[in-house]
Every structure is written in C-alpha cells, then in structure tokens.
PDB file of C-alpha atoms in Angstrom:
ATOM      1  CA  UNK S   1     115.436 158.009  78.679  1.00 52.00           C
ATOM      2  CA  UNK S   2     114.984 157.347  75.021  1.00 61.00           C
ATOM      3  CA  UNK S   3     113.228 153.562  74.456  1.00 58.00           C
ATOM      4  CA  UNK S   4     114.608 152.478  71.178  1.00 77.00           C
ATOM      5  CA  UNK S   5     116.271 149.920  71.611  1.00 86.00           C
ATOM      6  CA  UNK S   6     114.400 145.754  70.242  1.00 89.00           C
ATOM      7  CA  UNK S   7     112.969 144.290  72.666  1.00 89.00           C
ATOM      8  CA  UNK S   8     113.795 141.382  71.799  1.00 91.00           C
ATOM      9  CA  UNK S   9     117.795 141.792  71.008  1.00 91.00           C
ATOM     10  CA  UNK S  10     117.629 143.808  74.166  1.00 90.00           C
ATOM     11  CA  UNK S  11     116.883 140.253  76.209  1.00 90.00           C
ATOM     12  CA  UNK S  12     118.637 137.704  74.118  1.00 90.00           C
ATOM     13  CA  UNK S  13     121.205 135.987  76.011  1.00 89.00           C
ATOM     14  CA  UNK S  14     120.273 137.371  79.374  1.00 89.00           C
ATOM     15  CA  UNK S  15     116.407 136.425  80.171  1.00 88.00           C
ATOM     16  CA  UNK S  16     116.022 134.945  76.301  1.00 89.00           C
ATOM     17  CA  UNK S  17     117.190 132.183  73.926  1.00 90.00           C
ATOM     18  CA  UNK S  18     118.146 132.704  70.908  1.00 92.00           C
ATOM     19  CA  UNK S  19     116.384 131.913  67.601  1.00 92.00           C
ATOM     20  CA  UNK S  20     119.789 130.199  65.522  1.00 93.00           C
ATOM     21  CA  UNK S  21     121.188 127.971  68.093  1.00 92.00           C
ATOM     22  CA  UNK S  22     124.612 126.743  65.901  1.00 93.00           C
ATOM     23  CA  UNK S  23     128.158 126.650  66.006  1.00 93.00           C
ATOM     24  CA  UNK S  24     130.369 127.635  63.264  1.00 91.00           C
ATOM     25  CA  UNK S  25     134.028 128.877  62.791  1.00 92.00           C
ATOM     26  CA  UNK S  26     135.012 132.314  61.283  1.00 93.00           C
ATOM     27  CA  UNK S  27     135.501 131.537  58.262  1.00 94.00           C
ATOM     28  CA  UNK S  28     132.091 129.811  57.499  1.00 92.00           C
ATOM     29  CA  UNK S  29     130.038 131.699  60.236  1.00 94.00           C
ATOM     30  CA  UNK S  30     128.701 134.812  57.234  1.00 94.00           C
ATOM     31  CA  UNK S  31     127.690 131.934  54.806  1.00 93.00           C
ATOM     32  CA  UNK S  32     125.714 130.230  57.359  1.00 93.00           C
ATOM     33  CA  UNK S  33     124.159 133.506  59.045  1.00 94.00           C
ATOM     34  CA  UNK S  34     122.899 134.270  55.396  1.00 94.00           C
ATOM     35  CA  UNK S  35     121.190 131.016  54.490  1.00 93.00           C
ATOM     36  CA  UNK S  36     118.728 131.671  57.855  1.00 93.00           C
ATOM     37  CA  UNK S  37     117.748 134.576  56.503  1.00 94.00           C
ATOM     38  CA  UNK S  38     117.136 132.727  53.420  1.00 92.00           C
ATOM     39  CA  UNK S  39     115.348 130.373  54.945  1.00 92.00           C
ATOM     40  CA  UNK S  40     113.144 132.523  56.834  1.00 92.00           C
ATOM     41  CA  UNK S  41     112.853 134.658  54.318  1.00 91.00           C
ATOM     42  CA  UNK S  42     111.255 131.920  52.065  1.00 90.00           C
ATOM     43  CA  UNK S  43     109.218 130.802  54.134  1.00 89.00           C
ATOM     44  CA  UNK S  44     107.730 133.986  55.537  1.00 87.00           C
ATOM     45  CA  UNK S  45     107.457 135.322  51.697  1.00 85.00           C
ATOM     46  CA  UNK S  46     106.834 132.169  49.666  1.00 78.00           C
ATOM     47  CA  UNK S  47     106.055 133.155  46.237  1.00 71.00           C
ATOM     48  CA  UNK S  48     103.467 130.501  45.425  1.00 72.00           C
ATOM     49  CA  UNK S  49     102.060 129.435  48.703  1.00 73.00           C
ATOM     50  CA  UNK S  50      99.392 132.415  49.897  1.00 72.00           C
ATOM     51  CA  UNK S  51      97.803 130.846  52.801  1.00 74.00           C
ATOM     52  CA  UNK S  52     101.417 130.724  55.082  1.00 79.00           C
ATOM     53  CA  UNK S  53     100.450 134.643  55.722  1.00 78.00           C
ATOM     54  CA  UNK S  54      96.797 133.650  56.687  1.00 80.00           C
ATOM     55  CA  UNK S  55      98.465 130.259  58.462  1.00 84.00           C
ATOM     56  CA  UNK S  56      99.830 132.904  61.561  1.00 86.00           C
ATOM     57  CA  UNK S  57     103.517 132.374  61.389  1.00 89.00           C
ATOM     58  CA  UNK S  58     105.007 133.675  64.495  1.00 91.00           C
ATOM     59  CA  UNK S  59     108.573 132.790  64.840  1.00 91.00           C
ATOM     60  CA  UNK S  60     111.153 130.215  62.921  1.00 93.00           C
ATOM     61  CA  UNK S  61     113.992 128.527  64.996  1.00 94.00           C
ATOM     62  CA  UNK S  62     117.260 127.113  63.568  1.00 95.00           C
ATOM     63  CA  UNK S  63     119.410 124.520  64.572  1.00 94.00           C
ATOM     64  CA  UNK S  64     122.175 122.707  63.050  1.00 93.00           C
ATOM     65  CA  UNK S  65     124.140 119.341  62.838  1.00 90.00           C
ATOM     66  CA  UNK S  66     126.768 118.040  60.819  1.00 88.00           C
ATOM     67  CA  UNK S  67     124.280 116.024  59.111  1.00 86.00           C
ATOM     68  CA  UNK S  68     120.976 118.447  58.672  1.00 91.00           C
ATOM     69  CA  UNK S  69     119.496 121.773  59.267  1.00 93.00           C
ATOM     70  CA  UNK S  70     116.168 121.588  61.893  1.00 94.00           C
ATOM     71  CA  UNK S  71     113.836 124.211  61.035  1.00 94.00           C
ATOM     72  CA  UNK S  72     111.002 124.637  63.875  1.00 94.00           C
ATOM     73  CA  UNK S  73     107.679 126.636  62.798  1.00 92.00           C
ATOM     74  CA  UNK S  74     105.972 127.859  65.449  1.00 93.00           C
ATOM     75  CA  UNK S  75     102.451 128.762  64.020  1.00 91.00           C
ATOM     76  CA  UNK S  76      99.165 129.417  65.124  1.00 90.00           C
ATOM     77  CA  UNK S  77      96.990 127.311  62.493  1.00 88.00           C
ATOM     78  CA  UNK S  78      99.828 124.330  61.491  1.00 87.00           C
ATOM     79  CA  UNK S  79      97.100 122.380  59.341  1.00 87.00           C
ATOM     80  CA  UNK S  80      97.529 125.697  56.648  1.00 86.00           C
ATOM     81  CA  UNK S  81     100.945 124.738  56.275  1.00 87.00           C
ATOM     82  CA  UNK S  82     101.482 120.578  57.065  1.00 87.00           C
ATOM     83  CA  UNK S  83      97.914 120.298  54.564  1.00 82.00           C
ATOM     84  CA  UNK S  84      96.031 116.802  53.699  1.00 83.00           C
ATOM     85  CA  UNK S  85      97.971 113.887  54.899  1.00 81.00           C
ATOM     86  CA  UNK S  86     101.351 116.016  55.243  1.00 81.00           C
ATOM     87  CA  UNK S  87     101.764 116.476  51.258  1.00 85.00           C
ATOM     88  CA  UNK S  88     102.224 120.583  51.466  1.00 87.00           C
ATOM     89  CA  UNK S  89     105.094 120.000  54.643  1.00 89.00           C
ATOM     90  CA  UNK S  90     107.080 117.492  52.332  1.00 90.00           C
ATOM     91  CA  UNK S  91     106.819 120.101  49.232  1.00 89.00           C
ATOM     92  CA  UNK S  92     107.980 123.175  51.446  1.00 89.00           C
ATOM     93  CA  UNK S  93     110.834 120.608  52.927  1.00 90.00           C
ATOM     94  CA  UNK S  94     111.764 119.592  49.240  1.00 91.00           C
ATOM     95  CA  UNK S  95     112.159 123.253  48.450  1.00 91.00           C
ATOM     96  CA  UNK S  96     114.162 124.559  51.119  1.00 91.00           C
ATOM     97  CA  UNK S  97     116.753 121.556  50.235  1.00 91.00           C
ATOM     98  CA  UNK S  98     117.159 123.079  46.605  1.00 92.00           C
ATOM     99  CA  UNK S  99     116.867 126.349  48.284  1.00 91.00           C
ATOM    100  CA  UNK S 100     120.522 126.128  50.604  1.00 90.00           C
ATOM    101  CA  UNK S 101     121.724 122.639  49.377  1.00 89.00           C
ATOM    102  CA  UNK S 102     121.744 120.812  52.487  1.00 89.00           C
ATOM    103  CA  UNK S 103     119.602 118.177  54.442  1.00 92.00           C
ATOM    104  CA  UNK S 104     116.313 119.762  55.851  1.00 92.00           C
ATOM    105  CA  UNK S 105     114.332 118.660  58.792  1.00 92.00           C
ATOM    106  CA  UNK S 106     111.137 120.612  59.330  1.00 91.00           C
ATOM    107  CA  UNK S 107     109.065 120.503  62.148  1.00 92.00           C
ATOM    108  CA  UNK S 108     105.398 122.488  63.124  1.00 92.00           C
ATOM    109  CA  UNK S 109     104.944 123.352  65.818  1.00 91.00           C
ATOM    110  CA  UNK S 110     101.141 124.695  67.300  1.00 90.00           C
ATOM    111  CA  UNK S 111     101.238 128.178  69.396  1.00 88.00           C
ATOM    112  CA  UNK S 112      98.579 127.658  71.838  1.00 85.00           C
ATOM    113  CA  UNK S 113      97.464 131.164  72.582  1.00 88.00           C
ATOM    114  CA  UNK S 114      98.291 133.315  69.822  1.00 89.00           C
ATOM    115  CA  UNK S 115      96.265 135.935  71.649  1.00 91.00           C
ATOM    116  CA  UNK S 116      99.431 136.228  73.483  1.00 92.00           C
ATOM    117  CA  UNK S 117     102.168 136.526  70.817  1.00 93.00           C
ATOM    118  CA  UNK S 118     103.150 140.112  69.254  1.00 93.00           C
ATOM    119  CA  UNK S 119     104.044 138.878  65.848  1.00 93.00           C
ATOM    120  CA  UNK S 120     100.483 137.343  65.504  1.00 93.00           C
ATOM    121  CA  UNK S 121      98.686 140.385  67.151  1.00 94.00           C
ATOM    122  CA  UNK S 122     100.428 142.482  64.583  1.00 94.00           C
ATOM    123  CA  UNK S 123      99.698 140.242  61.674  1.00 92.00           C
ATOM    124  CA  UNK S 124      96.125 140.056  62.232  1.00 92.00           C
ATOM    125  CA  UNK S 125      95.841 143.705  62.624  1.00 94.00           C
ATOM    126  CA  UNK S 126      97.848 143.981  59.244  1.00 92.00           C
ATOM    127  CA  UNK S 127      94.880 141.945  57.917  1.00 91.00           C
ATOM    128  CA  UNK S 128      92.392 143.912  59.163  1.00 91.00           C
ATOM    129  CA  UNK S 129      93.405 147.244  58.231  1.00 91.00           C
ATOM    130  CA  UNK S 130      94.294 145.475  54.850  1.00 89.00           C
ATOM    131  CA  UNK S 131      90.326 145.036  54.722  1.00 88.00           C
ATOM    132  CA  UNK S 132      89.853 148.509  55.255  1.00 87.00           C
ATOM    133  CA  UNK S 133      88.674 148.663  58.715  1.00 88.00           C
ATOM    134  CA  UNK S 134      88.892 151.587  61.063  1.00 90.00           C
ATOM    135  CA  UNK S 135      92.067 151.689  62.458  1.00 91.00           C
ATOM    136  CA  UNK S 136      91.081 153.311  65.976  1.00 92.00           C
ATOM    137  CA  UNK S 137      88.526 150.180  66.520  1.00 93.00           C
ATOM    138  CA  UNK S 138      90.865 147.934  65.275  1.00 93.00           C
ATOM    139  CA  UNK S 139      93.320 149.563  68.238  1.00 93.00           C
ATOM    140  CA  UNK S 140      90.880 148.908  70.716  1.00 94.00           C
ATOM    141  CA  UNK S 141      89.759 145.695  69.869  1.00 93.00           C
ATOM    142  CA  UNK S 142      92.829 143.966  70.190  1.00 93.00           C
ATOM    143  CA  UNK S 143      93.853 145.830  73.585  1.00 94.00           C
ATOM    144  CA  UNK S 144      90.380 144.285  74.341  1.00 93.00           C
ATOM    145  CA  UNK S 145      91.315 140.629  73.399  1.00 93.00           C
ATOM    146  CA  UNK S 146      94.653 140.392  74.130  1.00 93.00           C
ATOM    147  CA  UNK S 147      94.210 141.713  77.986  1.00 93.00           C
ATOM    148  CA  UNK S 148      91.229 139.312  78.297  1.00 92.00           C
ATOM    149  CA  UNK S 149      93.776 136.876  77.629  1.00 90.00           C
ATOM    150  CA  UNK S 150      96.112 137.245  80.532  1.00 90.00           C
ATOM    151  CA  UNK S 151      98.305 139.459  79.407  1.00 92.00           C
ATOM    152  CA  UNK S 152      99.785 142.403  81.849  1.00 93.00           C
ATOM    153  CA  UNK S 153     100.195 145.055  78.933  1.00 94.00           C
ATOM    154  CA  UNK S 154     100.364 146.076  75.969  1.00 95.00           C
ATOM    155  CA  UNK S 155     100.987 148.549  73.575  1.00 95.00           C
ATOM    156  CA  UNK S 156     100.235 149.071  69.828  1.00 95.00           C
ATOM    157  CA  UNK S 157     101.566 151.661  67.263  1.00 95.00           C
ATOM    158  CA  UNK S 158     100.697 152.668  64.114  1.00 95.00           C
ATOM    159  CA  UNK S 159     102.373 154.849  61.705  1.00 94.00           C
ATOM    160  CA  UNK S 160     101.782 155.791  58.192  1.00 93.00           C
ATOM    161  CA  UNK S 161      98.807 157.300  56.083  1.00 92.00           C
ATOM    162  CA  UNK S 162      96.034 155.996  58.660  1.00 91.00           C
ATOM    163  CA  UNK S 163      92.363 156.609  57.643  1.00 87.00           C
ATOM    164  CA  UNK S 164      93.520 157.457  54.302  1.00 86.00           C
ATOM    165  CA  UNK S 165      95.224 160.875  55.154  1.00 88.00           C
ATOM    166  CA  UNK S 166      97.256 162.790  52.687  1.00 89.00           C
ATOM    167  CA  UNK S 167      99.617 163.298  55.364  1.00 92.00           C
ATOM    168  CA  UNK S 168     101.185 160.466  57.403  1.00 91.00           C
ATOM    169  CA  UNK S 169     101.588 160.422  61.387  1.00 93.00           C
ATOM    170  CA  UNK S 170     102.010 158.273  64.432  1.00 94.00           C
ATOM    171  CA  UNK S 171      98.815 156.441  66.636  1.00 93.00           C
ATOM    172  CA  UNK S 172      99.703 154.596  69.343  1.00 92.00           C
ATOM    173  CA  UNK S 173      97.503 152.956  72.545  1.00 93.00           C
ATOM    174  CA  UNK S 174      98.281 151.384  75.766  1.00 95.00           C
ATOM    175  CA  UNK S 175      97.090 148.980  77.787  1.00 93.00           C
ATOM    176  CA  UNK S 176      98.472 147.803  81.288  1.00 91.00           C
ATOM    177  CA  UNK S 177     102.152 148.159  81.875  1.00 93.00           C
ATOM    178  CA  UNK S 178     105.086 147.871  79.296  1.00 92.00           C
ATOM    179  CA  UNK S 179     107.993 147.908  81.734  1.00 91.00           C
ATOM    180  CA  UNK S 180     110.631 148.109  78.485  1.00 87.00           C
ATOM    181  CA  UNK S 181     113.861 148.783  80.605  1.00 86.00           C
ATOM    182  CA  UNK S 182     113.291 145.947  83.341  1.00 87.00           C
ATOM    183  CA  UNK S 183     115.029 143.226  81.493  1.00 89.00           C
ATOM    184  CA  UNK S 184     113.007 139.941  84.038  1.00 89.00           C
ATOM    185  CA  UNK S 185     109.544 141.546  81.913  1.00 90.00           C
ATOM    186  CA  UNK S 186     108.659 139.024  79.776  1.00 92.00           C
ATOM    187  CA  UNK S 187     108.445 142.064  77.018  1.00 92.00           C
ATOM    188  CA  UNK S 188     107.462 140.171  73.194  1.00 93.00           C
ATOM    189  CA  UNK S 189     107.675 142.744  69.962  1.00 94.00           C
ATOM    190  CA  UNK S 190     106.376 142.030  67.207  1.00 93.00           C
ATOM    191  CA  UNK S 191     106.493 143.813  63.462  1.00 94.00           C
ATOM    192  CA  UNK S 192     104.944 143.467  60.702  1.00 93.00           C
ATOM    193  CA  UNK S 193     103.341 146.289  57.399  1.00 92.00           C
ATOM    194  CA  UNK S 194      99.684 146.436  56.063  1.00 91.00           C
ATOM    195  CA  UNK S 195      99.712 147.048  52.569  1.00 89.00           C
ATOM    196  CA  UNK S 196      96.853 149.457  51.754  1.00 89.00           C
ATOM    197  CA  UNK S 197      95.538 151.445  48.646  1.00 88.00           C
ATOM    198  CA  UNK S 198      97.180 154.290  50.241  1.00 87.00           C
ATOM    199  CA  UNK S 199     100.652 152.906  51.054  1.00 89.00           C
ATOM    200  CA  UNK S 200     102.214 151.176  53.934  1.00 92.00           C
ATOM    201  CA  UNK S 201     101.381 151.592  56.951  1.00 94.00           C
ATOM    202  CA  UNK S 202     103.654 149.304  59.876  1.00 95.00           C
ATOM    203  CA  UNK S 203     102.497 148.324  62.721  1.00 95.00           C
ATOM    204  CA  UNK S 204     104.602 147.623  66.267  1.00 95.00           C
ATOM    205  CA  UNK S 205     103.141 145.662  68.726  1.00 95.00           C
ATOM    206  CA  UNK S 206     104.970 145.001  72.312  1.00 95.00           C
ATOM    207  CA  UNK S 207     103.203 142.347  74.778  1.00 95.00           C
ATOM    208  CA  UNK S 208     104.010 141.810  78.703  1.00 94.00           C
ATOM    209  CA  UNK S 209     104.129 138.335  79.136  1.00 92.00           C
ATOM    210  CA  UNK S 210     104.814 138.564  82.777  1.00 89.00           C
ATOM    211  CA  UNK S 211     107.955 138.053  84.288  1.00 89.00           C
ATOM    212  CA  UNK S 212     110.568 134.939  83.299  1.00 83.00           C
ATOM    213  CA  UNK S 213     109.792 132.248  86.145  1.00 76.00           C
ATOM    214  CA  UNK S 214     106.058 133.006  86.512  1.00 70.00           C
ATOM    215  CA  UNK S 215     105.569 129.936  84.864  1.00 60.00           C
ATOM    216  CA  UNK S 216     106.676 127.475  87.822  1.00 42.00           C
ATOM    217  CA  UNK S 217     106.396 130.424  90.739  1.00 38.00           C
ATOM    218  CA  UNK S 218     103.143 131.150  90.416  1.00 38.00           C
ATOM    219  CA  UNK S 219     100.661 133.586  92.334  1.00 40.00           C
ATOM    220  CA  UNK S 220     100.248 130.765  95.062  1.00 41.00           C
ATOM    221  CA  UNK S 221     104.405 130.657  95.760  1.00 37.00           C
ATOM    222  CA  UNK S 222     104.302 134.686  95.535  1.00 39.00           C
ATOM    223  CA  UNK S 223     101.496 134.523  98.757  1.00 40.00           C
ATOM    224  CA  UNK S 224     103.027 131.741 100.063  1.00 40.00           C
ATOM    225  CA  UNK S 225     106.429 133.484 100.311  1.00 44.00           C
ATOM    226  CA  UNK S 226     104.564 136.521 101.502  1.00 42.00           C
ATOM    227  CA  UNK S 227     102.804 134.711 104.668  1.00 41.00           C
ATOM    228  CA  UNK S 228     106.387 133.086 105.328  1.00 46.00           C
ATOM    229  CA  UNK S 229     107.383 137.098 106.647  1.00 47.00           C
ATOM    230  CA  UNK S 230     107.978 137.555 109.958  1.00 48.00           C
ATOM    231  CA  UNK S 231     104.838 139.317 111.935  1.00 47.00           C
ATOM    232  CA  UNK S 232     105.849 142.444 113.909  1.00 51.00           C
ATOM    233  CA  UNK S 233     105.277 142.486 117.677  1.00 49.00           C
ATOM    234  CA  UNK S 234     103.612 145.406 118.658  1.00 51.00           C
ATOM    235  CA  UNK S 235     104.085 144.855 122.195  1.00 49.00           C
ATOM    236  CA  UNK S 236     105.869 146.872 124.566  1.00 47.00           C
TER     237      UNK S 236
END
C-alpha cells in the first residue's frame, strides 16, 4: 500500500482542525483563499526581516470577521518576531494591512515544546545542513532529541545531493512507530528545503504525537480501564 498521501490533509476534518477557519460564498471564496496564501507567504518569506526563519515559525492560523482578519503565529522564539516593547509586531501588522487591504489582528503565540513539532524539526535541520554539517549525524541527532522528548516516532527523509554528491538520492531514518494509515495517530509532517552550495536538498519530517485524546485519557485512565476487566474464574 503506497503512503503518499499529506499527513496532514489526510486528517483534516476527521481527527484535525483546520488552519483557515472562514466562511465565504462562491463567488468571493478564490479571492479570499488567495490572500492566505499571501499572507503566509509574507510572513514565512519576508523580504527584509531575516530573523522570522531563525524565530521557528511553525504554523499560521486564519480567521475571519466582517470587521478584521486574525492572524495567529504559533512560534517557537515569539520575542524574534513581537521585538523591544512590541515595535517589530506593529510594523509586520502595518504591512500585512497594505499587503490585502483589510483590518489585521495579529497575535503570537509561544509553542512550548518545539522538540515536538515537524515543521520546527525540519527547519532546524535545514539550518544545520545549511552550516555544512554531516547529514547522517544530523539524522541521528534529532531522532535522539526528539524521542527524548516524548515522542512515539519518528521519521526523517532526505533527498537531494547529500554530502556533496554529484549524483542525488534518497536517506531516510526511523525512529519508533509512524502508524501513517491509522487516522486516531496523532501523525505531524512537516517540510521545509536547505539551501546548500550544492543545490537543494528538502527535507520531510513526520512526528507521532500519540493518539487524539491522550491528552485528558492518560496512561492512568488506560490502567485504570484495564483493572476495571472482569477476572476469569478458573474454577471448576
């Protein structure tokens, strides 16, 4: 069984929310859909401001009103972007106004364990390979981290001109479990390309979260349910 499909769009809507959370009729439904990729798109690839891509961004959320557009940054270092006394948040929310023509209201938001997040796993790899580090170690460093951090699997692929090869080809390691096809695995993807002397080289990252509802379940409701089983009589 061929595992292609995103992760992600595989889950929206069933076990997932989505990331534009907006109502709109048919006739204005392709101009809106356009200015949030815009939007992201700006802010992900500002021209001027360098330090969003070392500020961790890992996912933007849209919603709107009749009145204003919320923006939500989720980010793993927020001071990068909100900067001294919130002066760098009120230029970035100045410029997305001019950018679509409507009322912004931005909000930054911290991630608490980025360890955990795909898009930020494969962002800091990008980084490192983008510092020309080994590849293979850089594999096995974050399988390292990001297990030590609770996670139940994950896998990373590279593919490209790794090491500097005249010929490009696939790496890929694995960690734990990465059930893709069971759609209650909290599966996260994230992807993201290192830009080296050499050329390109992208890099996947999936992450097993757990499963939805671990949060308020719990390993003590999963034992307690357990003990509630009926014990078999082995009498005669």
């Amino acid at each position: 069984m061929g595992q292609k499909v995103h992760p992600i769009a595989f889950r929206t809507g069933v076990t997932r929310g989505w990331t534009s959370r907006w109502y709109a009729s048919k006739k204005d439904f392709a101009d809106l859909l356009v200015e949030d990729r815009k939007l992201r798109n700006f802010i992900t690839n500002h021209p001027k401001k360098t330090q969003y891509k070392s500020a961790g961004i890992d996912r933007i959320e849209i919603e709107r009103t009749r009145d204003e557009v919320r923006v939500m940054m989720y980010v793993a270092r927020p001071g990068l972007i909100i900067g001294k006394k919130g002066q760098e948040i009120e230029i970035l929310q100045a410029e997305l106004q001019n950018l679509i023509g409507r009322r912004i209201n931005l909000k930054v938001e911290e991630v608490g364990r980025p360890e955990l997040q795909a898009q930020l796993v494969a962002l800091d790899i990008a980084q490192q390979l983008s510092k020309r580090s080994s590849f293979r170690r850089t594999m096995k460093r974050t399988l390292e981290t990001t297990m030590d951090a609770g996670a139940k699997g994950i896998k990373v692929q590279l593919a490209g001109r790794l090491g500097g090869a005249e010929m490009a080809r696939r790496e890929k390691q694995i960690a734990g479990s990465i059930p893709l096809s069971t759609l209650q695995a909290k599966i996260d993807y994230g992807f993201t390309e290192a830009m080296t002397p050499q050329g390109h080289i992208g890099i996947q990252v999936w992450i097993n979260q757990g499963t939805y509802g671990d949060e308020n379940d719990g390993v003590d409701a999963q034992t307690g349910q357990a003990s509630k089983k009926p014990k078999r009589s082995h009498k005669r």
